[in-house]
XYZ file of C-alpha atoms in Angstrom:
694
model
C 4.985 -35.169 -8.234
C 2.943 -35.924 -5.296
C 4.147 -36.081 -1.634
C 2.478 -38.712 0.659
C 0.357 -37.396 3.382
C 2.147 -39.388 5.747
C 5.338 -37.228 5.403
C 7.084 -35.997 8.450
C 6.970 -32.427 7.346
C 9.878 -31.057 9.241
C 12.054 -33.212 7.332
C 10.408 -32.116 3.717
C 13.335 -31.000 1.789
C 13.019 -28.096 -0.630
C 11.909 -28.537 -4.158
C 14.592 -29.042 -6.699
C 15.166 -25.526 -8.411
C 17.771 -23.658 -10.228
C 18.184 -20.591 -8.292
C 16.016 -19.115 -5.704
C 14.755 -15.649 -7.341
C 15.158 -12.041 -5.870
C 11.448 -11.649 -5.934
C 9.448 -11.685 -9.169
C 12.420 -10.971 -11.245
C 11.829 -13.664 -13.765
C 12.169 -11.464 -16.739
C 11.392 -14.228 -19.152
C 8.253 -14.757 -17.637
C 6.823 -11.598 -16.781
C 8.501 -9.196 -19.620
C 10.019 -6.862 -16.754
C 10.975 -3.554 -18.143
C 14.741 -2.676 -17.767
C 15.497 0.433 -15.659
C 14.433 3.431 -17.507
C 11.552 1.851 -19.092
C 8.919 0.376 -17.125
C 6.123 0.385 -19.369
C 7.682 -2.500 -21.820
C 6.361 -4.713 -19.229
C 4.150 -6.605 -21.698
C 7.109 -7.853 -23.211
C 8.533 -8.016 -26.995
C 5.757 -9.751 -28.479
C 2.741 -7.571 -26.590
C -0.082 -6.028 -28.634
C -0.199 -2.337 -28.085
C -2.784 -1.406 -25.689
C -4.204 1.718 -27.473
C -5.499 2.233 -30.963
C -3.989 5.191 -33.369
C -6.906 7.639 -32.242
C -6.494 6.790 -28.558
C -2.871 7.232 -28.821
C -3.676 10.823 -30.473
C -5.997 11.299 -27.586
C -3.428 10.422 -24.961
C -1.017 12.755 -26.540
C -3.147 15.592 -27.060
C -4.149 15.343 -23.109
C -0.596 14.992 -21.958
C 0.546 18.081 -24.154
C -2.071 20.097 -22.506
C -1.653 19.005 -18.986
C 2.176 18.758 -18.885
C 3.750 21.744 -21.344
C 7.262 22.026 -21.514
C 8.753 24.456 -18.702
C 12.399 26.046 -18.524
C 13.842 22.885 -18.211
C 11.531 20.040 -17.860
C 10.702 18.973 -21.387
C 6.733 18.601 -22.138
C 4.767 15.438 -22.369
C 3.047 14.363 -26.095
C 3.408 11.486 -28.406
C 6.063 9.668 -26.621
C 4.218 9.523 -23.547
C 1.002 8.203 -25.183
C 3.421 5.264 -26.394
C 4.605 4.600 -23.217
C 1.088 4.370 -21.876
C 0.051 1.984 -24.746
C 3.126 -0.215 -23.363
C 1.896 0.247 -19.792
C -1.663 -1.059 -20.371
C -0.512 -4.726 -21.259
C 1.056 -4.701 -17.757
C -2.157 -4.033 -15.636
C -5.674 -6.138 -15.353
C -7.571 -5.727 -18.183
C -10.393 -4.497 -16.728
C -8.654 -1.659 -15.672
C -7.200 -1.131 -18.875
C -10.563 -1.003 -20.391
C -11.747 1.712 -17.857
C -8.955 3.717 -18.668
C -10.002 3.664 -22.338
C -13.153 4.719 -21.625
C -11.954 7.646 -19.649
C -9.814 8.716 -22.768
C -12.666 8.793 -24.977
C -14.652 10.758 -22.291
C -12.273 13.548 -22.141
C -12.070 13.172 -25.949
C -15.777 13.930 -26.280
C -16.149 16.021 -23.506
C -15.805 19.510 -25.555
C -17.501 18.642 -28.148
C -21.335 20.174 -26.944
C -19.679 23.549 -26.298
C -16.567 24.033 -28.795
C -18.213 21.378 -31.192
C -14.793 19.561 -32.020
C -13.509 16.616 -29.941
C -10.272 17.481 -27.484
C -7.515 16.129 -29.874
C -8.667 18.658 -32.676
C -8.376 21.518 -30.515
C -5.419 23.850 -30.287
C -2.854 23.475 -27.553
C -4.372 26.538 -25.932
C -7.857 25.586 -25.944
C -7.297 22.219 -24.971
C -5.592 23.886 -21.804
C -8.725 25.999 -21.049
C -10.878 22.307 -21.361
C -8.329 20.911 -18.793
C -8.483 23.874 -16.324
C -12.268 23.748 -16.382
C -12.230 19.953 -15.209
C -9.343 20.756 -12.538
C -11.445 23.700 -10.964
C -14.876 22.166 -11.043
C -16.370 21.384 -8.024
C -18.216 18.359 -9.742
C -16.253 15.725 -8.195
C -16.652 13.186 -11.257
C -15.117 15.857 -13.448
C -12.071 16.122 -11.221
C -11.918 12.506 -10.807
C -12.247 11.669 -14.444
C -9.410 14.232 -15.009
C -7.401 12.486 -12.315
C -8.225 8.929 -13.718
C -6.716 9.878 -17.159
C -3.687 12.166 -15.964
C -2.372 9.846 -13.326
C -0.661 7.306 -15.357
C 0.500 9.711 -18.014
C 2.104 12.036 -15.609
C 3.895 8.912 -13.834
C 5.120 7.720 -17.286
C 6.144 11.073 -18.370
C 8.152 11.788 -15.070
C 9.533 8.072 -14.614
C 12.592 8.630 -16.461
C 16.609 9.303 -15.585
C 16.626 12.421 -17.553
C 13.688 14.256 -15.515
C 15.237 13.282 -12.133
C 18.654 14.701 -13.507
C 16.632 18.031 -14.516
C 15.987 18.809 -10.509
C 19.086 17.142 -9.102
C 17.450 13.735 -7.910
C 18.978 10.095 -7.874
C 16.895 7.966 -10.112
C 17.573 4.770 -8.602
C 20.083 2.648 -6.544
C 22.617 0.153 -7.597
C 21.580 -3.325 -7.388
C 23.305 -5.081 -4.308
C 24.129 -8.933 -4.294
C 21.909 -11.083 -2.349
C 23.288 -13.112 0.266
C 21.986 -16.655 0.499
C 21.675 -17.674 4.153
C 20.872 -21.076 4.890
C 17.304 -20.842 5.986
C 16.583 -20.032 2.003
C 16.584 -23.720 1.743
C 13.227 -23.718 3.538
C 12.006 -21.560 0.651
C 10.155 -23.095 -2.541
C 9.371 -20.885 -5.722
C 5.829 -21.905 -6.748
C 6.672 -20.480 -10.097
C 9.341 -23.272 -10.741
C 7.045 -26.209 -9.810
C 5.816 -28.195 -12.617
C 3.639 -30.853 -10.811
C 1.174 -31.080 -8.469
C 1.809 -31.222 -4.830
C 0.274 -32.877 -1.594
C 1.582 -31.747 1.534
C 0.501 -32.315 5.171
C 1.186 -30.235 8.161
C 0.041 -28.996 11.499
C -0.785 -25.572 10.535
C -0.998 -24.065 7.239
C -0.641 -20.136 7.438
C -1.707 -18.139 4.685
C 0.386 -14.821 4.195
C 3.250 -13.647 5.544
C 2.567 -10.106 6.337
C 2.470 -8.745 9.918
C -0.258 -11.394 11.184
C 0.919 -14.317 9.431
C 4.379 -14.241 9.677
C 4.197 -13.351 13.474
C 1.715 -16.081 14.194
C 3.915 -18.774 11.956
C 7.043 -17.658 13.831
C 5.284 -18.040 17.402
C 4.050 -21.508 16.146
C 7.024 -22.819 15.002
C 9.047 -21.404 17.862
C 6.603 -23.769 20.114
C 7.770 -26.969 17.602
C 4.625 -26.900 15.381
C 5.177 -28.021 11.730
C 4.163 -25.052 10.112
C 3.605 -23.990 6.148
C 3.313 -20.439 4.835
C 1.951 -19.806 1.748
C 2.495 -16.469 -0.162
C 0.606 -15.343 -3.264
C 3.458 -12.753 -4.051
C 7.389 -13.540 -4.238
C 10.170 -13.277 -1.963
C 11.696 -10.037 -3.143
C 15.477 -9.506 -1.352
C 17.899 -6.369 -1.625
C 18.519 -6.842 -4.969
C 14.837 -6.038 -5.879
C 14.999 -2.939 -3.947
C 16.354 -0.417 -6.426
C 14.156 2.710 -5.218
C 12.044 2.540 -8.117
C 8.271 3.281 -7.482
C 7.293 1.525 -11.069
C 9.082 -1.601 -10.129
C 7.721 -1.855 -6.753
C 4.113 -1.168 -8.058
C 4.389 -3.836 -10.332
C 6.068 -6.534 -8.234
C 5.087 -5.721 -4.371
C 1.756 -3.869 -4.528
C -1.971 -5.561 -4.814
C -2.993 -4.786 -8.284
C -0.296 -2.393 -9.161
C -1.374 -0.294 -6.457
C -4.491 0.708 -8.338
C -7.102 -0.388 -5.805
C -9.806 2.342 -5.287
C -12.385 2.476 -2.583
C -15.199 3.879 -4.567
C -18.049 6.054 -2.448
C -18.497 9.525 -2.233
C -14.651 10.013 -2.704
C -12.353 7.712 -4.629
C -9.768 6.763 -2.144
C -6.669 4.746 -3.199
C -6.095 1.878 -0.811
C -2.526 0.370 -0.775
C -1.790 -3.186 0.339
C 1.392 -5.051 -0.434
C 1.519 -8.654 -2.350
C 4.851 -10.200 -1.288
C 6.458 -12.110 1.196
C 6.390 -9.368 4.316
C 3.061 -8.418 3.069
C 2.389 -4.506 3.500
C 5.208 -4.413 5.868
C 7.712 -4.419 2.754
C 6.166 -1.076 1.378
C 5.088 0.848 4.792
C 7.104 3.093 6.357
C 8.054 1.487 8.892
C 6.347 3.598 11.744
C 5.505 1.330 15.146
C 2.954 2.502 17.524
C 0.808 0.836 20.382
C -2.739 1.149 19.973
C -3.918 3.544 22.748
C -5.995 2.569 25.734
C -8.712 4.275 24.691
C -9.471 2.187 21.682
C -9.052 -1.126 23.610
C -11.617 0.328 26.213
C -13.965 0.600 23.344
C -13.714 -2.905 22.726
C -14.422 -3.913 26.193
C -17.126 -1.649 26.829
C -18.728 -1.774 23.139
C -18.044 -5.141 22.357
C -17.658 -7.110 25.568
C -14.326 -8.283 24.754
C -12.197 -9.642 27.690
C -9.657 -7.947 29.797
C -6.738 -9.173 28.031
C -7.593 -6.523 25.311
C -6.091 -3.680 27.158
C -2.716 -1.891 27.110
C -1.614 -3.988 30.202
C -3.191 -7.366 28.777
C -1.363 -6.611 25.366
C 1.764 -5.261 27.110
C 3.916 -8.590 26.890
C 2.839 -9.430 23.208
C 3.886 -5.481 22.348
C 7.134 -5.833 24.012
C 7.795 -9.010 22.047
C 7.186 -7.306 18.790
C 9.375 -4.262 20.007
C 12.435 -6.589 20.761
C 11.952 -8.387 17.196
C 11.420 -5.123 15.263
C 14.104 -3.127 17.432
C 11.842 -0.347 17.639
C 13.350 2.941 18.585
C 12.929 6.835 17.736
C 13.928 7.922 14.030
C 17.543 9.088 14.302
C 17.520 12.972 14.107
C 20.592 12.236 11.593
C 18.639 10.998 8.930
C 15.182 13.068 9.086
C 16.157 15.221 6.178
C 15.140 18.924 5.773
C 11.151 18.345 6.527
C 11.584 17.033 9.996
C 13.261 20.384 11.233
C 10.718 22.471 9.207
C 7.987 20.850 10.601
C 9.708 21.189 14.689
C 10.401 24.913 13.762
C 6.408 25.045 13.029
C 5.253 23.177 15.695
C 7.064 25.019 18.209
C 6.083 28.214 17.350
C 2.632 27.054 17.396
C 2.941 25.044 20.960
C 2.301 21.939 19.343
C 3.795 18.503 20.778
C 5.789 16.729 18.390
C 8.809 14.844 18.370
C 10.787 12.014 16.095
C 8.339 8.907 15.687
C 8.874 5.437 16.620
C 9.969 3.109 13.706
C 11.440 -0.620 13.158
C 14.724 0.400 11.218
C 17.514 0.693 13.708
C 20.462 1.123 11.166
C 18.427 3.346 8.665
C 20.904 5.701 6.688
C 17.788 7.855 5.298
C 17.560 6.420 1.754
C 13.925 7.780 1.640
C 12.407 4.820 -0.402
C 11.023 2.982 2.698
C 7.630 2.281 0.592
C 9.290 0.802 -2.328
C 11.427 -1.803 0.010
C 14.557 -1.195 1.995
C 17.501 -1.433 0.012
C 19.990 -1.902 2.949
C 17.519 -4.131 5.037
C 17.297 -1.855 7.821
C 13.792 -1.778 8.132
C 12.481 -4.700 9.989
C 9.672 -5.543 7.673
C 8.650 -9.591 8.157
C 10.663 -10.859 5.389
C 13.807 -9.884 7.137
C 12.349 -10.530 10.767
C 9.363 -12.657 11.518
C 9.622 -14.737 8.377
C 13.407 -16.060 8.592
C 13.272 -16.395 12.205
C 10.148 -18.781 11.371
C 12.176 -20.433 8.744
C 15.181 -20.965 11.028
C 12.732 -23.137 13.503
C 11.880 -25.023 10.888
C 8.548 -23.429 9.098
C 8.501 -24.026 5.355
C 7.671 -21.476 2.607
C 5.947 -21.764 -0.738
C 5.793 -18.615 -2.715
C 3.402 -17.660 -5.557
C 1.013 -19.787 -4.031
C -2.534 -18.577 -4.593
C -4.957 -19.911 -2.181
C -8.347 -20.617 -3.721
C -10.218 -22.410 -1.034
C -9.985 -23.289 2.461
C -10.980 -27.137 2.658
C -13.758 -27.312 5.119
C -14.731 -30.934 6.516
C -17.671 -31.763 8.993
C -17.571 -28.008 10.071
C -13.625 -28.071 10.557
C -10.844 -26.447 8.499
C -8.667 -29.339 7.359
C -6.265 -27.648 4.920
C -6.358 -25.588 1.656
C -6.165 -25.694 -2.078
C -3.607 -23.435 -4.043
C -2.590 -23.065 -7.525
C 1.071 -22.281 -7.972
C 2.947 -19.980 -10.341
C 1.532 -16.697 -8.945
C -0.054 -14.492 -11.886
C 2.104 -15.745 -14.652
C 0.123 -15.341 -18.004
C 3.065 -17.410 -19.705
C 1.651 -19.574 -22.513
C 3.224 -22.775 -23.736
C 5.113 -23.109 -26.993
C 2.153 -24.021 -29.030
C 0.395 -21.038 -27.603
C -2.044 -22.662 -25.233
C -2.155 -21.578 -21.772
C -0.089 -23.910 -19.383
C -2.120 -25.473 -16.557
C -0.924 -24.201 -13.431
C 0.236 -26.944 -10.704
C -2.267 -27.205 -8.125
C -1.199 -27.477 -4.209
C -3.209 -29.305 -1.934
C -2.310 -29.243 1.772
C -3.573 -31.152 5.001
C -3.380 -29.579 8.266
C -5.109 -29.527 11.879
C -5.109 -25.746 11.430
C -5.696 -23.192 8.997
C -4.660 -19.609 9.853
C -5.742 -17.030 7.142
C -3.513 -13.819 6.972
C -4.106 -12.458 3.491
C -5.235 -8.752 4.662
C -8.543 -7.142 5.345
C -9.045 -6.813 1.388
C -8.277 -10.364 0.273
C -9.182 -12.371 3.553
C -12.644 -11.959 3.319
C -12.795 -12.980 -0.267
C -10.911 -16.126 0.359
C -13.541 -17.041 3.229
C -16.673 -16.107 1.149
C -15.234 -18.622 -1.614
C -14.697 -21.185 0.851
C -18.218 -20.725 2.635
C -16.633 -19.706 6.036
C -17.674 -16.670 8.335
C -20.941 -16.294 6.832
C -23.318 -16.862 9.608
C -23.007 -13.462 11.218
C -23.667 -11.152 7.738
C -20.350 -9.127 8.725
C -17.768 -10.876 6.480
C -16.456 -8.379 4.298
C -18.246 -5.498 6.301
C -16.949 -2.909 9.054
C -13.867 -1.749 6.961
C -12.096 0.956 8.261
C -9.007 2.551 6.212
C -7.604 5.446 8.172
C -7.992 8.025 5.434
C -4.672 10.190 4.773
C -4.001 13.627 3.377
C -1.129 15.855 2.927
C -0.418 19.548 2.549
C 2.553 20.596 0.247
C 4.396 23.914 0.680
C 7.194 25.968 -1.201
C 10.124 27.422 0.730
C 12.859 29.908 -0.168
C 15.485 27.187 1.274
C 16.417 23.850 -0.575
C 14.265 20.990 0.840
C 15.041 17.916 -1.585
C 12.283 15.797 0.226
C 13.683 12.510 -1.389
C 16.578 12.730 0.992
C 16.208 11.214 4.649
C 13.322 9.236 6.110
C 9.993 9.894 4.346
C 8.013 9.628 7.738
C 10.141 10.017 10.632
C 8.633 13.102 12.488
C 5.214 13.397 14.070
C 2.736 16.120 15.795
C 0.681 14.155 17.968
C -0.809 17.100 19.416
C -4.409 16.154 18.410
C -4.127 12.492 18.848
C -6.996 12.205 20.972
C -9.055 13.686 18.309
C -8.334 11.511 16.319
C -5.706 13.154 14.058
C -2.079 11.921 13.827
C 0.379 13.852 11.766
C 3.130 11.699 10.668
C 5.091 13.060 7.669
C 5.152 11.639 4.198
C 7.490 13.214 1.830
C 7.426 12.194 -1.955
C 9.759 11.093 -4.703
C 9.938 13.325 -7.553
C 7.751 11.062 -9.782
C 5.261 10.562 -7.153
C 5.094 14.151 -6.326
C 4.143 14.427 -9.932
C 0.883 12.657 -9.250
C 0.109 14.425 -5.911
C -0.396 17.879 -7.706
C -3.786 18.210 -9.274
C -2.891 21.054 -11.288
C -2.827 21.120 -15.068
C -0.797 23.206 -17.556
C 1.935 25.875 -17.193
C 1.375 26.459 -13.286
C 1.471 22.723 -13.232
C 5.340 22.257 -15.032
C 6.333 25.368 -13.191
C 5.485 23.947 -9.719
C 7.458 20.639 -10.587
C 10.320 22.567 -11.695
C 10.444 24.026 -8.201
C 10.263 20.137 -6.736
C 13.710 20.732 -4.745
C 11.999 23.553 -2.848
C 8.840 21.647 -2.091
C 8.043 20.017 1.060
C 5.282 17.583 1.837
C 3.738 16.474 5.253
C 0.918 14.369 6.046
C -1.613 13.201 8.454
C -4.191 10.481 9.136
C -7.667 10.166 10.735
C -9.092 7.681 13.248
C -12.249 7.203 10.889
C -15.709 6.843 12.254
C -16.949 6.003 8.286
C -17.381 2.139 7.520
C -17.219 0.125 4.395
C -17.240 -2.901 2.896
C -15.294 -5.324 0.670
C -17.148 -7.694 -1.899
C -15.918 -9.704 -4.584
C -14.866 -7.599 -7.692
C -13.810 -8.358 -11.275
C -10.870 -11.272 -11.852
C -11.098 -11.913 -8.134
C -9.824 -8.410 -7.234
C -11.526 -6.539 -4.174
C -14.483 -4.345 -4.888
C -13.747 -1.584 -2.073
C -17.100 0.661 -0.992
C -16.394 3.265 1.435
C -18.570 6.685 2.308
C -16.643 9.233 4.445
C -18.847 10.630 6.901
C -19.165 14.536 7.866
C -17.551 13.731 11.416
C -14.643 12.008 9.315
C -14.603 15.247 6.603
C -14.421 17.584 9.654
C -11.523 15.623 10.989
C -9.549 15.988 7.370
C -10.132 19.441 7.141
C -9.000 20.422 10.577
C -5.860 18.262 9.861
C -5.419 20.107 6.529
C -5.782 23.663 8.244
C -3.560 22.758 11.129
C -0.741 21.593 8.639
C -1.386 24.832 6.628
C -0.377 26.716 10.210
C 2.697 24.852 10.649
C 3.944 25.359 7.029
C 3.078 29.198 7.807
C 4.619 29.468 10.833
C 7.715 27.639 9.386
C 8.263 30.161 7.023
C 6.766 28.718 3.952
C 6.144 31.101 0.964
C 3.204 29.265 -0.517
C 1.280 26.752 1.189
C -0.797 24.177 -1.090
C -3.762 22.414 0.740
C -4.919 20.561 -2.288
C -8.834 21.135 -1.529
C -10.897 21.759 -4.516
C -11.700 25.544 -4.070
C -8.634 26.422 -2.279
C -5.274 26.426 -4.264
C -3.327 28.301 -1.786
C -3.143 29.530 1.582
C -0.484 32.167 1.893
C -1.747 33.974 5.056
C -4.190 34.385 7.746
C -6.914 35.802 5.343
C -6.454 32.369 3.218
C -6.459 30.564 6.475
C -9.863 31.914 7.472
C -11.280 31.287 4.053
C -10.310 27.602 4.325
C -11.829 27.307 7.647
C -15.010 28.876 6.269
C -15.197 26.854 3.390
C -17.986 24.194 3.390
C -15.799 21.067 2.578
C -17.350 17.884 0.869
C -15.489 14.503 1.041
C -14.708 14.772 -2.694
C -13.039 18.035 -2.165
C -10.355 16.381 -0.503
C -7.051 14.335 -1.654
C -7.329 11.460 0.048
C -5.348 7.591 0.038
C -5.786 4.905 2.309
C -2.806 2.610 3.558
C -4.449 0.636 6.512
C -7.460 -1.538 5.498
C -9.058 -3.139 8.848
C -11.888 -5.006 10.442
C -13.660 -7.086 7.418
C -13.527 -10.135 9.539
C -13.762 -8.644 13.214
C -13.304 -10.634 16.571
C -16.135 -10.221 18.812
C -18.087 -12.343 21.642
C -21.366 -12.279 19.791
C -21.569 -14.436 16.731
C -24.420 -12.471 15.505
C -22.137 -9.220 15.050
C -18.424 -10.485 14.832
C -17.039 -13.424 12.345
C -14.410 -14.653 14.916
C -14.206 -15.291 18.790
C -11.658 -13.280 20.824
C -9.170 -16.341 20.123
C -9.432 -15.252 16.575
C -10.923 -18.476 15.844
C -14.075 -18.381 13.402
C -17.440 -18.710 15.067
C -18.613 -21.095 12.613
C -16.036 -23.210 11.385
C -13.668 -25.155 13.894
C -9.656 -24.889 13.529
C -9.821 -21.516 11.112
C -8.187 -18.626 12.635
C -7.872 -15.108 11.256
C -4.666 -13.157 12.192
C -4.518 -10.134 10.422
C -5.902 -6.443 9.894
C -9.493 -7.790 8.995
C -9.649 -9.142 12.666
C -9.097 -5.725 14.142
C -12.535 -4.668 15.565
C -12.209 -1.117 14.656
C -9.956 1.920 13.439
C -7.220 2.242 15.764
C -6.128 5.835 15.119
C -2.358 4.781 14.752
C -0.519 2.428 12.432
C -1.738 -1.035 12.741
C 1.383 -3.228 12.282
C 2.289 -3.635 16.081
C -1.087 -4.203 17.164
C -1.480 -6.807 14.402
C 1.678 -8.869 15.168
C 0.716 -8.437 19.084
C -2.707 -10.057 18.742
C -1.431 -12.617 16.312
C 1.088 -13.794 18.845
C -1.400 -14.173 21.160
C -3.630 -16.013 19.097
C -1.141 -17.928 17.951
C -0.333 -19.050 21.572
C -3.788 -20.010 22.197
C -3.820 -22.349 19.201
C -0.651 -23.942 20.015
C -1.829 -24.926 23.619
C -5.034 -26.816 21.808
C -2.988 -28.176 19.380
C -0.558 -29.417 22.263
C -3.522 -30.413 24.308
């Protein structure tokens, strides 16, 4: 079915479809596992991901790393079988890497013990893993973590394991509402023929930047088409299961990793709403010091200031209904952190969030089950659709179509990452979508936007495309208390210590569900299981830094981003400072054991331990780090030699091409970026509208 280019886009009816799916819940095509069995995603006909020998290796590793405790059962052959099934659901190159890591662990003991790992008695296997765990050589610890992370997740992601520690496993499925604006949404998985569409502005991506820009343009009467690579997940999809969320809502199953002097997981969303669906809902305005550095160091105009962006921030705050976290739903960790901070004289308090009706379910990062969190899938996207915008999901944009130096539309394929073949076994050709437009807004995020622009031959003149990556490195400290914590209850990130904000360190909570906590503990053997059995008494709190280190995004295998990032010593010092202060806070709050998760320092249980931690020469590879806010890979600026975009977010070298996402942010903000991305995108859309109307 081809639609003529002279079609009035605002009158375009939604394509015929059987039923709008609640996200990627197409069980027939994607082979999604049922509750409690997330590892069978490959479907009934999926081939095992491991040979029999590799299953034995995985079982031997799992048994030594996660032995049985007083009431938690140990891992073993069943865990290895789950791993074999899970491998069929992840990108092939990642599966190959995991198999290589299994063999590396298997052969590691041969030089010293003359036998492979799987042939050793259990106690000797535990000794081998303990040696890897305590090694000051980062590659050895990284190898151990690469192998154990999926094994641990698959072992603990079962209802009976949650019951052992008194945790809820998942929420009951709720019924989706069917508002009228859903008629503006087309599921790209249900399109069977090529499409040709025409609009004024095509917006690629529906996260913080794309959704805000689409809303602003649609509000001003422009014909807007939103394209989203992911699916539209609605409340029925948000059951609180991390396994399902990683599979359906995170980019690359949450397995993207920044490679450098420390391996850093970098998380990003892939769904209608982008990363706003899977973030904590934290809302900050960027500090004036950051804007001043942009004006002084990059020559950006005065509009980039707290005063200049204030009207846009105010509009964002009204749309998101930003307010302090409700003390009723802070759980047990909020009062603990308050107690420790007060005793140390630190500035603290509930942080600002975009969830006015939050009831403290504690699963913000896996989709809000009540719709309380005002992520863009329940705020800017529906409001844009109500104003006439159209949305096509499961649409992967391949190139921006550039004619005579001007962006004239995009070419995409429909059907997302579906691997279903025809009845005869041949791969089904995915329908092609061609969009003609007067302007193109790219909002795929700091990891994917530079890859799309590079494929399209755009933003290459400065040599800065993909460079200048900042990621807000984050870490955490865990602590055991005599009082029951139950950290899975309450807002996972509802409290803050902003005492060191001017130094570039922000403490913002970070409670962990039971199965995610299983990944965060770098120990093995009996002491690992003993700690997991004490999960109800375990508290977690985290922080992030305003990084001065910079990385790069390059094209990787199969269209995935290759992220390179080396942390400098200044940022390592900030990370160490954050860990030390959190240890102090937990000790002041009455913790009986504090776990800083720093190589060479297992526990800090008093002033002497704290002094040893302060004196320890810490390297980047000694730290347990994650990242959630990639920024800067297509930055704005006034000089085309050092930036990709002008202050209006239009590409220096391609007219009519705008970038409105985290990649346009010139530098690390030091605070959660979603409000700044939205505010800057509203401003950019306003400027684009004036050009289209002029």
